[in-house]
PDB file of C-alpha atoms in Angstrom:
ATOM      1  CA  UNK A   1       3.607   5.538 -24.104  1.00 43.00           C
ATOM      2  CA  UNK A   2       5.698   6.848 -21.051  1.00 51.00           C
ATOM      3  CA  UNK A   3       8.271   9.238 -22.474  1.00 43.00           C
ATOM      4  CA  UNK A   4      12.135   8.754 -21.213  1.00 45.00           C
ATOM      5  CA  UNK A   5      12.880  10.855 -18.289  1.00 46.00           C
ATOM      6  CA  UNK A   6      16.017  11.823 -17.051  1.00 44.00           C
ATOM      7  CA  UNK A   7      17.789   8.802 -15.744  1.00 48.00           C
ATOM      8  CA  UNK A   8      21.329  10.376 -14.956  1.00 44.00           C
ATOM      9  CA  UNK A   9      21.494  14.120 -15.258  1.00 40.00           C
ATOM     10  CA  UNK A  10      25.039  14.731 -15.223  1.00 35.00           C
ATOM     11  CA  UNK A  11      28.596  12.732 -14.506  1.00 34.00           C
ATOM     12  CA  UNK A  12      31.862  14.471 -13.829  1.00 26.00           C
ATOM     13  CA  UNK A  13      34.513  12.766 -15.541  1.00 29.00           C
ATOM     14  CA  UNK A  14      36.456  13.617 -12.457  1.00 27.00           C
ATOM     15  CA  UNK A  15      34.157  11.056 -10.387  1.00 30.00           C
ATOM     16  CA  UNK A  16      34.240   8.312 -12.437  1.00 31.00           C
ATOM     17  CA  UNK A  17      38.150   8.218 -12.871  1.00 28.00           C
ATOM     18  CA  UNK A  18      38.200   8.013  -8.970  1.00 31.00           C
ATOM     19  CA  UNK A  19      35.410   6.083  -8.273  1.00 32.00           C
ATOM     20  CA  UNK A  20      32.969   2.884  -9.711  1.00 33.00           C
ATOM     21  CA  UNK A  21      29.974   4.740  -8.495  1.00 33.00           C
ATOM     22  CA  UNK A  22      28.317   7.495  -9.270  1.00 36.00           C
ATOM     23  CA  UNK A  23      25.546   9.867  -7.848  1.00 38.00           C
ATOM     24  CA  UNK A  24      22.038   9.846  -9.608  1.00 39.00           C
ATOM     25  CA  UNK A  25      21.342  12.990  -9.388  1.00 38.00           C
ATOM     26  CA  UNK A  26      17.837  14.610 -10.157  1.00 37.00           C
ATOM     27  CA  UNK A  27      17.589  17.685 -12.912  1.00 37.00           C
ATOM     28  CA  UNK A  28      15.336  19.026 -16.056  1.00 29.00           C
ATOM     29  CA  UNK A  29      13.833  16.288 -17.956  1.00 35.00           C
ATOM     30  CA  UNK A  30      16.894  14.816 -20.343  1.00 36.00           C
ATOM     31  CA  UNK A  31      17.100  12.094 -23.110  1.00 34.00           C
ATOM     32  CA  UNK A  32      19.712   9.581 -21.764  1.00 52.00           C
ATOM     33  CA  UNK A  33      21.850   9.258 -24.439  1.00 51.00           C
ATOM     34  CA  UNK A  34      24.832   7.314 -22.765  1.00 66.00           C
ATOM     35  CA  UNK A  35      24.413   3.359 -22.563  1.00 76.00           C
ATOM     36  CA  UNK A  36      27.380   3.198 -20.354  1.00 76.00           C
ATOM     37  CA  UNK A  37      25.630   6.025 -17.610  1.00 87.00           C
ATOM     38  CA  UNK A  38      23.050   3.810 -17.412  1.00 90.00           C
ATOM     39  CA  UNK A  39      25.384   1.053 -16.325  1.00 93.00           C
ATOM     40  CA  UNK A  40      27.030   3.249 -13.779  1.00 90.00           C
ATOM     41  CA  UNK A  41      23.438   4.117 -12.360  1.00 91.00           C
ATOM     42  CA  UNK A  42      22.325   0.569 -12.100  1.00 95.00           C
ATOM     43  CA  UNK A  43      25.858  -0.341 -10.297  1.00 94.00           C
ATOM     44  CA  UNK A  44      26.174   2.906  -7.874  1.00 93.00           C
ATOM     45  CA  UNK A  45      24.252   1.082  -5.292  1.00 96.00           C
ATOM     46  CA  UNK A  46      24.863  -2.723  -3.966  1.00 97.00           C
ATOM     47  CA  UNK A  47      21.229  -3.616  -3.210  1.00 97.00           C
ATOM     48  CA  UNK A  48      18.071  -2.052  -4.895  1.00 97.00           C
ATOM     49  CA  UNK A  49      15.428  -2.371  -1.800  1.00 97.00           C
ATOM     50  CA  UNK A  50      12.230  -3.237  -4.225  1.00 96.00           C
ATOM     51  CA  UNK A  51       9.581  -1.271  -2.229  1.00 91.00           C
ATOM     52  CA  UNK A  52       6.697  -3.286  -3.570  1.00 92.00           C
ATOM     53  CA  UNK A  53       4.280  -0.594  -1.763  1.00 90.00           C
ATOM     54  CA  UNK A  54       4.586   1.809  -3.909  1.00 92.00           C
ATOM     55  CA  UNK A  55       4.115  -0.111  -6.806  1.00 95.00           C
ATOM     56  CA  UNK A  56       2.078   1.389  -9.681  1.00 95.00           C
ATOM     57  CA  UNK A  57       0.042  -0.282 -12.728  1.00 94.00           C
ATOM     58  CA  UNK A  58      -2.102  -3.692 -12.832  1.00 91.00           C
ATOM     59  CA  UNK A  59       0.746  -5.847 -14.219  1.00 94.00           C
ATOM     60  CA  UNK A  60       3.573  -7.250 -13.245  1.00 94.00           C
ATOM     61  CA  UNK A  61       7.284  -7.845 -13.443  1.00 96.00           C
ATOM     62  CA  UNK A  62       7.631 -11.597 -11.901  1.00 94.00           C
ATOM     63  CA  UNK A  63      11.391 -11.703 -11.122  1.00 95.00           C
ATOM     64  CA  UNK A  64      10.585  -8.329  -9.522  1.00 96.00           C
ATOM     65  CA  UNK A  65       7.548  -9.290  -7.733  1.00 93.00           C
ATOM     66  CA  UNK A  66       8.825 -11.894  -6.030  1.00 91.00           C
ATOM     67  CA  UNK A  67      12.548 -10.119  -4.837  1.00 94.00           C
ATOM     68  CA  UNK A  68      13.174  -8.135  -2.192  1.00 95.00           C
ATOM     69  CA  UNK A  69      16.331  -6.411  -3.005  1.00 96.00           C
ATOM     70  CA  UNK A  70      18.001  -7.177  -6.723  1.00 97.00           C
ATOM     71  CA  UNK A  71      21.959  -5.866  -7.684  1.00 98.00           C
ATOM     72  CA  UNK A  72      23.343  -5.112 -10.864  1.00 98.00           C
ATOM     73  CA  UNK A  73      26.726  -6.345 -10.988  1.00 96.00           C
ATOM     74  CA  UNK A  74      29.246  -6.301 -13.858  1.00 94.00           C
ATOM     75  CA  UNK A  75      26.439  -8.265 -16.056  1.00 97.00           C
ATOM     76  CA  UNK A  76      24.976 -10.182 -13.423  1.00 98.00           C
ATOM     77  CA  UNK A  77      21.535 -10.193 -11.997  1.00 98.00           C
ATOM     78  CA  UNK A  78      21.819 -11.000  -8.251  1.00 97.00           C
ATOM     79  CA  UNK A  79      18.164 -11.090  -5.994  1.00 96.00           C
ATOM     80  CA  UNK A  80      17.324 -11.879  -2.428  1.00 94.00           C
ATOM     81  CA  UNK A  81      14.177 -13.634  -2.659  1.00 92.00           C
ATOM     82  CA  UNK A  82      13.641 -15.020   0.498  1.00 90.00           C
ATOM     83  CA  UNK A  83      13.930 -12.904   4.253  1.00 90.00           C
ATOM     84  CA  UNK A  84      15.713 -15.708   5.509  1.00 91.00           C
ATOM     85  CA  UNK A  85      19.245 -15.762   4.825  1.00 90.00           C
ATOM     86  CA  UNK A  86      19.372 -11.935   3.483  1.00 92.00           C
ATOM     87  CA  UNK A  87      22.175 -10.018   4.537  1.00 89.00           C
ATOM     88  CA  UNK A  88      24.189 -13.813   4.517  1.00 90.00           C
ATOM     89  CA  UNK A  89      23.223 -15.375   1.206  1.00 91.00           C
ATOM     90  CA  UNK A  90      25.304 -14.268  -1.831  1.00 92.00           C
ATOM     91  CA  UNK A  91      27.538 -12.329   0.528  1.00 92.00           C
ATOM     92  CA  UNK A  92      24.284 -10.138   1.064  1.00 92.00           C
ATOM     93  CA  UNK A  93      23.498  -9.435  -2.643  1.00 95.00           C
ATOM     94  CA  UNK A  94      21.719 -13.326  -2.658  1.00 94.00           C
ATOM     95  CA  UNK A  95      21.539 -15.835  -5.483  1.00 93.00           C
ATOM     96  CA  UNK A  96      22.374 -15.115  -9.368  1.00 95.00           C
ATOM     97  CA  UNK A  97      19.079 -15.295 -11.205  1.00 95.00           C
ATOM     98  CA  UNK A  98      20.404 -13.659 -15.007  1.00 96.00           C
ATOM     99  CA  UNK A  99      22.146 -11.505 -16.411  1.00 97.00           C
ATOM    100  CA  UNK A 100      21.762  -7.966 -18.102  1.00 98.00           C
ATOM    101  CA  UNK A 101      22.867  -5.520 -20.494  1.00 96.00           C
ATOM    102  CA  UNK A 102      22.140  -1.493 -20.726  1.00 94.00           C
ATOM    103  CA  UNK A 103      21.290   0.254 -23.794  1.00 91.00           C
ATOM    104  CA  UNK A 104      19.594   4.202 -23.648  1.00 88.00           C
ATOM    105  CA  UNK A 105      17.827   4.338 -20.515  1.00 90.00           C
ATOM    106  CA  UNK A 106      16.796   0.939 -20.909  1.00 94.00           C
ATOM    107  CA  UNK A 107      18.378  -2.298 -19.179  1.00 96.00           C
ATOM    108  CA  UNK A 108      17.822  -5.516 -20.897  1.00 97.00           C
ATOM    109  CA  UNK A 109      17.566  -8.648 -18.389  1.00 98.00           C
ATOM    110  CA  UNK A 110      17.761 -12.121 -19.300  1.00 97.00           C
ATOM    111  CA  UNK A 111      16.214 -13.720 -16.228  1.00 96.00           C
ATOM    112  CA  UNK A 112      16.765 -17.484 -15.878  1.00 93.00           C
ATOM    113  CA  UNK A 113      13.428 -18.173 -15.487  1.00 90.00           C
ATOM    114  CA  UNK A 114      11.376 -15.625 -16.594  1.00 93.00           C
ATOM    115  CA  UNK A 115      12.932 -15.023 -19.963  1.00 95.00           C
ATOM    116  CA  UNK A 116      13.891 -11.372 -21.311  1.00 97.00           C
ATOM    117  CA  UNK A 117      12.327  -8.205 -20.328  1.00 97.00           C
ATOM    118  CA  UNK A 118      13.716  -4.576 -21.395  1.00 97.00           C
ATOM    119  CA  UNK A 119      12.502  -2.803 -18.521  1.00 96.00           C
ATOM    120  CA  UNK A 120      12.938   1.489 -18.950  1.00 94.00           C
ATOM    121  CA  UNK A 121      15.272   3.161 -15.847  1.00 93.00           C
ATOM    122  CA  UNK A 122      14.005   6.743 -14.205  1.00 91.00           C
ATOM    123  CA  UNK A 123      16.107   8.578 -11.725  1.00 88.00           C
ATOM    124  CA  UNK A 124      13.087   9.095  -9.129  1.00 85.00           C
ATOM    125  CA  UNK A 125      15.136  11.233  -6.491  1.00 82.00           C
ATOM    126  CA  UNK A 126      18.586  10.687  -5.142  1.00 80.00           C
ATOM    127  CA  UNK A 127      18.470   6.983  -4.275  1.00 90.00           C
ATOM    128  CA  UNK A 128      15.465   5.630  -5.943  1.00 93.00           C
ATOM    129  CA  UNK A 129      15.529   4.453  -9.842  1.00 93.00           C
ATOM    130  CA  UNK A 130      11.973   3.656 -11.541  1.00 93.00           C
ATOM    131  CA  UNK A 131      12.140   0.300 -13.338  1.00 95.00           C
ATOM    132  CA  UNK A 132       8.933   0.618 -15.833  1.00 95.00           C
ATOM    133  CA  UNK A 133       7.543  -2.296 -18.034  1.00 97.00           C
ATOM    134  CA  UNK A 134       5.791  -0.587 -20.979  1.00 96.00           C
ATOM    135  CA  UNK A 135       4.278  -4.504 -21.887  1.00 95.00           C
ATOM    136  CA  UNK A 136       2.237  -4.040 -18.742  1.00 95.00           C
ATOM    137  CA  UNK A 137       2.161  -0.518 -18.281  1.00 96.00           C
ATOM    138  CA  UNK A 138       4.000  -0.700 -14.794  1.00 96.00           C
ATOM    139  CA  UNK A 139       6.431   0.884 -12.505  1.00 96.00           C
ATOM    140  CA  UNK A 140       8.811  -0.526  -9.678  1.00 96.00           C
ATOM    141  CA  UNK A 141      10.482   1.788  -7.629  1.00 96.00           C
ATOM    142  CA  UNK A 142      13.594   0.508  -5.927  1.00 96.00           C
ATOM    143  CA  UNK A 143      15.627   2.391  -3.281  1.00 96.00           C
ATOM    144  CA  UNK A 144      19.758   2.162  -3.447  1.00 96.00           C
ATOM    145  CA  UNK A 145      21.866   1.174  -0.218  1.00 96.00           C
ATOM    146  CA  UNK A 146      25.389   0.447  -0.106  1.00 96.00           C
ATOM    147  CA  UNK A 147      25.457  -3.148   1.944  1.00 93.00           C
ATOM    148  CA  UNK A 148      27.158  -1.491   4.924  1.00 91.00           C
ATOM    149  CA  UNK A 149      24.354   1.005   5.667  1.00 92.00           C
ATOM    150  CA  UNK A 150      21.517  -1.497   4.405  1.00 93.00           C
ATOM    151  CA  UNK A 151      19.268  -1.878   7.428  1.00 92.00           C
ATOM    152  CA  UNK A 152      19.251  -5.866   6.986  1.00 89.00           C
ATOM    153  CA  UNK A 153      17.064  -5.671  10.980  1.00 88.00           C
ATOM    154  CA  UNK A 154      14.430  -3.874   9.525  1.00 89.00           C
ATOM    155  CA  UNK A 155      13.388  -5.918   6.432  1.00 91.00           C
ATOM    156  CA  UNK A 156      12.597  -8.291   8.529  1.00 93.00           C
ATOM    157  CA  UNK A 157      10.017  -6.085  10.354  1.00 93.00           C
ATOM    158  CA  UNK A 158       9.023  -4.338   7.207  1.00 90.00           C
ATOM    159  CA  UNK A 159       8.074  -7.858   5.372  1.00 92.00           C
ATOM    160  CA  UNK A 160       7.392 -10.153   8.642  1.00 93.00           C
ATOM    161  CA  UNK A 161       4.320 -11.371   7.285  1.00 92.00           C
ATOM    162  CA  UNK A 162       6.371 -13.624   4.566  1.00 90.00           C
ATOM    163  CA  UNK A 163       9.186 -14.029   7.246  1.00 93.00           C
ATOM    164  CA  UNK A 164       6.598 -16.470   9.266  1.00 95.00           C
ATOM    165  CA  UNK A 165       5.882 -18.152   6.226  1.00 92.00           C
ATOM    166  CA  UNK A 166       9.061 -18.804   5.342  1.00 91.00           C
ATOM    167  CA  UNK A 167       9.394 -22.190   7.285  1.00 95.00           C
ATOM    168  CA  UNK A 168       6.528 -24.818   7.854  1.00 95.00           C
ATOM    169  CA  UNK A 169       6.259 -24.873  10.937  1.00 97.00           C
ATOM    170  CA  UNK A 170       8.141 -22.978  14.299  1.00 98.00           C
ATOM    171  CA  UNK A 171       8.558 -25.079  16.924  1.00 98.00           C
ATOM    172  CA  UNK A 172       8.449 -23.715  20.944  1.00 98.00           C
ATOM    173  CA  UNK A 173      12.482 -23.991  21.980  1.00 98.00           C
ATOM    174  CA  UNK A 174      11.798 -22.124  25.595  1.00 97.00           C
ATOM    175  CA  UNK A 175       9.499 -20.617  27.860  1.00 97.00           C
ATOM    176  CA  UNK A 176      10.272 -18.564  30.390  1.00 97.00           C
ATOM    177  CA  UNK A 177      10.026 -19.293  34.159  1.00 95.00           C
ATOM    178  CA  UNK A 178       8.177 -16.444  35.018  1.00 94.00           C
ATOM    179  CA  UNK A 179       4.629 -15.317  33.534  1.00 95.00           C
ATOM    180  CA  UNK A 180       1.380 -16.727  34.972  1.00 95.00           C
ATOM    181  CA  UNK A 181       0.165 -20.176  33.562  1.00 94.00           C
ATOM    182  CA  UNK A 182      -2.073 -20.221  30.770  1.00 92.00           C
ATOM    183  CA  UNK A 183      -3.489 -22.133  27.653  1.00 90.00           C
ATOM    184  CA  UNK A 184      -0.879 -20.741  25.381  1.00 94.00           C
ATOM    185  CA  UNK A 185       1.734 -23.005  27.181  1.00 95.00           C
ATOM    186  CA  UNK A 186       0.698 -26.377  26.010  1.00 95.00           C
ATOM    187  CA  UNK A 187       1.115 -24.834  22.226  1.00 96.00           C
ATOM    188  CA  UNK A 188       4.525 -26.367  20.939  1.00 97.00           C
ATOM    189  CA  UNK A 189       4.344 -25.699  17.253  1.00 98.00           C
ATOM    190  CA  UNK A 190       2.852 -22.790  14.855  1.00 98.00           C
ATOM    191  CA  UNK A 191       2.282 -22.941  10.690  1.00 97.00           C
ATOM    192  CA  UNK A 192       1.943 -19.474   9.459  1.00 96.00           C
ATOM    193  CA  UNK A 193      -0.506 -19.489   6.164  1.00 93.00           C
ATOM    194  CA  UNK A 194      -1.094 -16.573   3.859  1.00 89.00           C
ATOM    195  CA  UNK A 195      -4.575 -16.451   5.346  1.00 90.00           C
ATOM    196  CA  UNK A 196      -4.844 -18.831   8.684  1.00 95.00           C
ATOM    197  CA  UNK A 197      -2.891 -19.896  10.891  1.00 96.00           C
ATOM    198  CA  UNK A 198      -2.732 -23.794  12.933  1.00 97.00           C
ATOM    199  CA  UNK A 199      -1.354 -24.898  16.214  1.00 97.00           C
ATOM    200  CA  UNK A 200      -0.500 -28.497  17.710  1.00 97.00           C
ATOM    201  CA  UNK A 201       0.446 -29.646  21.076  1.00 97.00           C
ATOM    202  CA  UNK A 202       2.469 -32.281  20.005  1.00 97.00           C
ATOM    203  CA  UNK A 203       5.419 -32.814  21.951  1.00 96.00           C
ATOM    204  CA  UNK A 204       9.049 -31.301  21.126  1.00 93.00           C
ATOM    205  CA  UNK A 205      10.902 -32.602  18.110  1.00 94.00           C
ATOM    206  CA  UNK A 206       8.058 -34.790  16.542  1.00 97.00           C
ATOM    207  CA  UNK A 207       8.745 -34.972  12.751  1.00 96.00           C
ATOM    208  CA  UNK A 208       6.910 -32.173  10.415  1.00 96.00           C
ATOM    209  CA  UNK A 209       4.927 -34.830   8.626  1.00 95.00           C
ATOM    210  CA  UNK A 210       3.563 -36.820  11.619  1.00 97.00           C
ATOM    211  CA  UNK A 211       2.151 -33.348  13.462  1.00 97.00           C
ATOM    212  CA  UNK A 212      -1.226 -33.340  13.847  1.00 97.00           C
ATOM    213  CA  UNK A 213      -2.915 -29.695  14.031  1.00 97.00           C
ATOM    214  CA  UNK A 214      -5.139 -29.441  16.952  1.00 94.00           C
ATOM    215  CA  UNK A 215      -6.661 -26.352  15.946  1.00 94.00           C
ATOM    216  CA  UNK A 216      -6.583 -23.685  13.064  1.00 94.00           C
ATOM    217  CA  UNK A 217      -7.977 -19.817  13.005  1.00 94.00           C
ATOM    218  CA  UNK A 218      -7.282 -16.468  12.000  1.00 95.00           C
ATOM    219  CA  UNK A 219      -4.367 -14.146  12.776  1.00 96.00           C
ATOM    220  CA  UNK A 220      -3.231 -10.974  12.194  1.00 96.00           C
ATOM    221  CA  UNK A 221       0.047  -9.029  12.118  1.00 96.00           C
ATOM    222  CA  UNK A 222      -0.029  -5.183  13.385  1.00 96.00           C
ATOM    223  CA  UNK A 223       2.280  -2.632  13.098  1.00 95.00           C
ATOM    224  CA  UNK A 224       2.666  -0.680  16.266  1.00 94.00           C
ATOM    225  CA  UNK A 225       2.343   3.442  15.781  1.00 93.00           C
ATOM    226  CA  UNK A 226       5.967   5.226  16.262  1.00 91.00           C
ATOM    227  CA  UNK A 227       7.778   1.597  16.920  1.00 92.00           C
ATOM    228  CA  UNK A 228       9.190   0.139  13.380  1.00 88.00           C
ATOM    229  CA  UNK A 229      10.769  -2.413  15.589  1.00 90.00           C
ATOM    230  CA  UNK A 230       7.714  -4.087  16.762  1.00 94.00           C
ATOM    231  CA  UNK A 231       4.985  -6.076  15.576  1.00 96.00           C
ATOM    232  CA  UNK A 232       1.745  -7.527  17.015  1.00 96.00           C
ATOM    233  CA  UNK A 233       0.412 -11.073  16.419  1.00 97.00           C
ATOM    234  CA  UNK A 234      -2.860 -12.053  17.489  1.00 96.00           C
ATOM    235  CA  UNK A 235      -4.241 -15.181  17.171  1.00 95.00           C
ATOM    236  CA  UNK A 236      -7.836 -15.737  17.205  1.00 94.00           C
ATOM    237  CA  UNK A 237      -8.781 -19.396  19.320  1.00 88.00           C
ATOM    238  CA  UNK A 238     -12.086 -20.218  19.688  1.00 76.00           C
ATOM    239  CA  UNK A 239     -11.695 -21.020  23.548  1.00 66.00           C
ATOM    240  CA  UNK A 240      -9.220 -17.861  24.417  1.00 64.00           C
ATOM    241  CA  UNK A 241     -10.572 -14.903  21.958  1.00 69.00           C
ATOM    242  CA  UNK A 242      -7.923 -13.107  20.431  1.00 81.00           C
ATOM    243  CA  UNK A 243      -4.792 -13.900  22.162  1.00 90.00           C
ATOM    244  CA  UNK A 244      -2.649 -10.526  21.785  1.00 94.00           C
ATOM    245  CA  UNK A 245       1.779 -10.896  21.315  1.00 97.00           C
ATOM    246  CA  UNK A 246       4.458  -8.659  21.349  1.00 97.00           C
ATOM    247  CA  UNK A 247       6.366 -10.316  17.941  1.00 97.00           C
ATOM    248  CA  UNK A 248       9.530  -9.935  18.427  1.00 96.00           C
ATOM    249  CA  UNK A 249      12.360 -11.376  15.592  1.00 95.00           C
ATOM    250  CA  UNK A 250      15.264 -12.825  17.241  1.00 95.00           C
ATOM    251  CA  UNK A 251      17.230 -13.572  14.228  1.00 94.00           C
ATOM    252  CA  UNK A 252      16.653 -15.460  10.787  1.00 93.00           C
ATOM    253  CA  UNK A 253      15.895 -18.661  12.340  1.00 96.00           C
ATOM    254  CA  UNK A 254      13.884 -17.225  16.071  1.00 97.00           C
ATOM    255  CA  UNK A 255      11.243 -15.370  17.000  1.00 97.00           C
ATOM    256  CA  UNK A 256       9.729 -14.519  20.042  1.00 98.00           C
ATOM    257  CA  UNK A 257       6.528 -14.079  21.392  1.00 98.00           C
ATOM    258  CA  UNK A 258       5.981 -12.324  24.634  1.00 98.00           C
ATOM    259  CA  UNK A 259       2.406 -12.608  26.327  1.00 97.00           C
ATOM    260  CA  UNK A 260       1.429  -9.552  28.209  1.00 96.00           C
ATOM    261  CA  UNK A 261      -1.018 -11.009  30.088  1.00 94.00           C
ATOM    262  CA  UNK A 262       0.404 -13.682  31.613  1.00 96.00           C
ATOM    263  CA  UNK A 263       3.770 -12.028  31.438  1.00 96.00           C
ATOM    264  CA  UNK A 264       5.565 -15.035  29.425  1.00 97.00           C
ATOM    265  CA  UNK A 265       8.302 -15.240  27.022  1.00 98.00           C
ATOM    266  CA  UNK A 266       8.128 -17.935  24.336  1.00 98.00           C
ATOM    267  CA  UNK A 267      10.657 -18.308  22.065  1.00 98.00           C
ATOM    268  CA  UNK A 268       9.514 -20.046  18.366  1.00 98.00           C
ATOM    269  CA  UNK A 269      12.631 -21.479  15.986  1.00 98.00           C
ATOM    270  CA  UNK A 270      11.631 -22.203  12.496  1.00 97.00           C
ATOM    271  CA  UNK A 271      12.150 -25.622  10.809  1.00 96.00           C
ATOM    272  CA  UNK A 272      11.309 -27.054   7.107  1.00 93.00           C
ATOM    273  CA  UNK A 273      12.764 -23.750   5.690  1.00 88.00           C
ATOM    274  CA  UNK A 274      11.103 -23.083   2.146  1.00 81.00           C
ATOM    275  CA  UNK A 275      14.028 -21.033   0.532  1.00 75.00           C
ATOM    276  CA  UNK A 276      12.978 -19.718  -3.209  1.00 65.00           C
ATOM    277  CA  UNK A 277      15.070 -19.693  -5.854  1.00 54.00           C
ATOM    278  CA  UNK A 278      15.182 -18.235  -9.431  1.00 48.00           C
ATOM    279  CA  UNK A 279      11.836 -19.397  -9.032  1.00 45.00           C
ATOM    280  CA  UNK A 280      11.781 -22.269  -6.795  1.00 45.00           C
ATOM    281  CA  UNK A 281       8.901 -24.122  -4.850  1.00 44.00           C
ATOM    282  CA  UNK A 282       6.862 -20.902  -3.892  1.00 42.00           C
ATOM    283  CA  UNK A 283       6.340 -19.109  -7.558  1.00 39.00           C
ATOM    284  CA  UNK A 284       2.631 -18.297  -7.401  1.00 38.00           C
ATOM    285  CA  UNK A 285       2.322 -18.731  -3.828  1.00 44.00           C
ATOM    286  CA  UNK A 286       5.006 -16.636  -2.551  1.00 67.00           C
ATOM    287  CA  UNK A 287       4.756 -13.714  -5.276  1.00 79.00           C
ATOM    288  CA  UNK A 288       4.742 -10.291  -2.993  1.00 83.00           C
ATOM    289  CA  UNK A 289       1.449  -8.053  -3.095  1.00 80.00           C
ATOM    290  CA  UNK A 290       1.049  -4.744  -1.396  1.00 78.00           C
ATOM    291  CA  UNK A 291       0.477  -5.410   2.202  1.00 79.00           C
ATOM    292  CA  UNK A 292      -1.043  -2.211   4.758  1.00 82.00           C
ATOM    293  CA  UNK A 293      -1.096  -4.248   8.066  1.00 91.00           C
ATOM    294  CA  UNK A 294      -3.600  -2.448  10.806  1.00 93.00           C
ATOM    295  CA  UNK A 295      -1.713   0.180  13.292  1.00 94.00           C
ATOM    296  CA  UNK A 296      -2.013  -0.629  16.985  1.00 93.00           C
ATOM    297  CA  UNK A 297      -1.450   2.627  19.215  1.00 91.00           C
ATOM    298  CA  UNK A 298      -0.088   0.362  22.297  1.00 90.00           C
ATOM    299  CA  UNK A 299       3.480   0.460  24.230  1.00 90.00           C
ATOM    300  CA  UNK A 300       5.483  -2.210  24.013  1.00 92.00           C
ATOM    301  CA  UNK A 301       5.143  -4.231  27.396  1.00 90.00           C
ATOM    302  CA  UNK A 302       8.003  -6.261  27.167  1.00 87.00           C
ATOM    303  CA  UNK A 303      11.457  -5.145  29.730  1.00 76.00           C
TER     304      UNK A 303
END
């Protein structure tokens, strides 16, 4: 049995008569003894960034599994479960999926789906709270950011591998005038799958359901050492090898892929977006696992 922590060493009354939010600050082990401090920890930060990384224990939370950032707001439960949309949906906090209540150290969640967990709070350091499950034996750690210094950019980068899953299919919307021609250029529309990827040349705005995949393989994302705002695709076709991409995310709807070889810009917009709710279409499909994608130690080509 994990023993209660300190979850909020010490408020000045002086702070919370001038402000709604308080610091977590980090001290001696300590019995929380205040329901209400426990409140006023959970609602010092807009967004809780789950960092599913660093994860710990064989079980799981689903509502947390399947979030990317989750706010505590006068009651409310509020989660951003999809990348698309995040920093828009909800006025950046996302959709209400429950509500909550605090008692000593412990908040009690009433998801709307999911049912009721009482899920212990630690104070991990000064902007991360623990969020453990003693059912399963297993600890979340979420990071705090006020919604004007959230880095909305770099989830996208951080969790691109469900952003191109997001939609069924990305369609080719340009290619640039210069680059060398190759086979890449009769491609007009990609599906992203957890574990393979398909292309078709079908031509510009045929319907989702009437695309017929000319060819499916592997892929693989890479992060690129000392560049968090980069990613490498490669995408392995029988007749071309491994052809290598600088993945670049336009915005929640664009990406772009630029082909160092041939020196050509492709831009891919995403269509049939899958968008899930309090639990929604993509439940067991789109719960989040700890991901480690390969390090490439290239330079990004692209001017």
């Amino acid at each position: 049995m994990k023993k209660i922590k300190l979850l909020f060493g010490y408020v000045l009354m002086a702070t919370l008569l001038v402000s709604c939010y308080a610091d977590v600050i980090v001290a001696d082990d300590f019995i929380e003894e205040s329901a209400f401090n426990t409140d006023q920890v959970l609602q010092s930060y807009d967004l809780w960034y789950v960092d599913i990384n660093e994860t710990q224990g064989n079980g799981e939370v689903p509502f947390l599994q399947r979030a990317f950032t989750i706010s505590f707001n006068g009651g409310a439960v509020y989660a951003n479960n999809n990348i698309v949309g995040i920093g828009k949906t909800g006025n950046g906090i996302g959709i209400d999926v429950g509500f909550y209540s605090t008692l000593r150290g412990v908040v009690e969640i009433e998801h709307d789906v999911d049912g009721t967990w009482f899920l212990e709070v630690y104070a991990a350091n000064g902007n991360t709270i623990e969020l453990y499950d003693p059912r399963s034996d297993t600890s979340y750690f979420l990071r705090g950011f006020q919604r004007n210094n959230f880095d909305y950019d770099q989830v996208f980068y951080d969790n691109i591998n469900y952003f191109i899953q997001e939609y069924d299919v990305w369609e080719k919307v340009y290619t640039s005038e210069e680059g060398a021609i190759n086979d890449f250029d009769d491609e007009n529309f990609l599906q992203f799958l957890p574990t393979f990827f398909r292309s078709s040349v079908d031509g510009s705005g045929t319907p989702i359901s009437q695309l017929q995949w000319d060819f499916e393989g592997d892929y693989q994302v890479y992060d690129i050492a000392n560049d968090n705002s980069l990613k490498a695709l490669t995408l392995d076709y029988d007749f071309m090898g491994d052809d290598y991409f600088e993945l670049y995310v336009i915005n929640d709807t664009t990406i772009e892929l630029y082909h160092p070889d041939s020196e050509t810009v492709y831009e891919f917009r995403g269509r049939g977006y899958q968008q899930y709710l309090k639990s929604g279409k993509g439940k067991v499909d789109k719960k989040r696992i700890k991901t480690d994608n390969p390090t490439m130690n290239v330079k990004r080509k692209r001017k």
